[in-house]
Amino acid sequence: MLSQAQNFQGKVIDNTTRLPIPFANIVWIAHQVGTVANINGYFEIIKFTDDSLSFSAIGYRELQLSSTDFPDNGQIELIKKSEVLGDVQIKVRKRRRKRKQDKSYLLHQSIAKNRLKNNLKKKPYYDCEVYNKIEVDLNNVDSTTQNSLLFKPIGFVFDHPDTVSLKKPFSPIFLSEGFSNYFFKKGSGEKEVVVASKNAGIKIPSVAKYTGNVYTDFNIYNNYLRIFQKQFVSPLAQGSWLSYKYFITDSLKSGDTTFYRLDFKPRREEDLAFDGYLITDDKSHGLNEIKLSIPKRCNINFIEEFEIKQKYTLIDSVWVLEYESILIDVNPLQKSYGFYIQKNTHWMNYSFDENQNDIFFTAAAKTEVTDSAYEYGDVLLEKYRPEKLDTSEKSIYSDIDSAMNTMYLKVIQNLSLMAYTGYYPFKYWEYGPYYTTYSFNNIEGQRVRVGFQTTQNLLKYWRINGHLAHGFGDKITKYRGLVTKYYGFDKWRFIEFEHLNDFKILSASDNAFQEDNILASLTRRVDPRYTHTIRSRFTWSHEWFNGINNSIEIKTEKLIPLGSLIYRTS
């Protein structure tokens, strides 16, 4: 990127996000010769050997470099200005401003009136590529963390905590990446195809669909933004002036276009509104950049900090989202360890030429995951990542995977899965449901049950599920067996055969505890009415498209009433 003989060429970027800074001003201080960077941050300027270059952009500190200090790679890194506006706003609060004469109010109204034009979701069609990176960190870590009873078996994960990037020192404990193709069509909805996914430590393929855009999307142009089950007023809404105070705090002239920084703050303490700022221009009044944070006084349970930053770029006269970062500080124990959740998303290669018909959007599932997304995620992400992982990010994968391979965390992970699914996993099979191992009722007395199901590690296209139970009161052994053969995973297609010989409560609600759940035994107030059920069933199911399927079931069933239950035959 270093200059030609007579010119300097380079690119102005943010020193933190590494993203380009559009329309930065570049001026030779003594000669008063200057230029403006383009939308992608690139610039070219005549070379002087006895002068210094000044680089400035709205929201950033000015940088001055002598001609001899111009970097070899041509990258000029600017640092964000410190945002200390509290005192100014407190003074202004006491002075009533006339809206029709207030430049901040007029600028906001122009932004609000142009929301529909600048809202990408109002366009007829667009598609793009999306890269997501989600990181979970344990914060408030210190030198004692490694030696604590809870973390000592995996103390190496906390060898080098990050003490600089955020307010609290932290060590990563989870990292997930995803790359997908995203499609939107007005009137038909959205669809996403995840083509690559990788998780550090957790090997659950179903996590892949949550690393895409559909599950993590955040549209600032909506009137209300739902966060943690609360409705926050968007600072871009037409009537948001009733909930916010706005202040123009900076401006920058680029050619015949002026860019403004508009800061905003909740008008009243009880308002569900954000602190932050946005950058817009006087031509399109679309967003160039926005930052939102939730004030602490909003008092969201366990959330100490929530911040969103978005950066937009101009494509075909449309400001489109290019980069987003979200930071959440979760601290359920207040003074002890908490968690940082960090999400960074890049949107790339936008296209507004419609290349998908309505049928493509009709599937019930809005997110699809390709067969190779998880299996070959590591290789595919090397190809699709907008930026290569740095050394510290690579070490996150290495450290977390090493920790997950320790017996200590394997047991914790298995117990967590058991609590969620009801089954404790082994390599080739799973035991469960654990809550049916022991129960009691008025017919069987005390009952014990052993259940299992196989995993794909044993048989990839077959699943065998069953249980054996015995009642010590009625001295009868019961059982169930289920064999399923899958002949398609991209579409849900299978055949299965079941044989059951057990006691069932046929009148039980779908939301009730399972008959032999120990919690059902402990909480029931009246004796249930059981039916001895002997059933054989054959099922064929074929999914043609996502959400559209046919099935055929052949079943024979014998029902025998037990205890006080009587069936009328006439």
Coordinates of C-alpha atoms in Angstrom, one line a residue, residues 76 97 139-140 177 221 253 283 322 329 346 351 359 364 435 440 457 471 477 500 504:
I76 CA -3.6 4.6 9.3
R97 CA -35.1 24.0 23.9
N139 CA -14.9 -12.6 34.2
N140 CA -13.6 -11.4 37.5
E177 CA -18.1 -19.5 14.7
Y221 CA -35.0 0.5 12.4
K253 CA -17.6 18.0 5.9
K283 CA -28.1 13.6 2.2
E322 CA -21.4 -4.3 7.6
D329 CA -22.0 -8.8 31.1
H346 CA -19.7 -9.4 9.5
S351 CA -26.8 -8.6 -3.8
I359 CA -41.0 -21.7 -2.8
A364 CA -41.2 -24.2 8.1
Y435 CA -36.0 -39.7 36.7
F440 CA -44.1 -45.9 43.2
N457 CA -21.4 -43.7 17.3
G471 CA -43.1 -53.7 40.1
T477 CA -42.1 -57.2 34.5
L500 CA -44.9 -51.9 24.3
K504 CA -50.1 -46.3 31.0

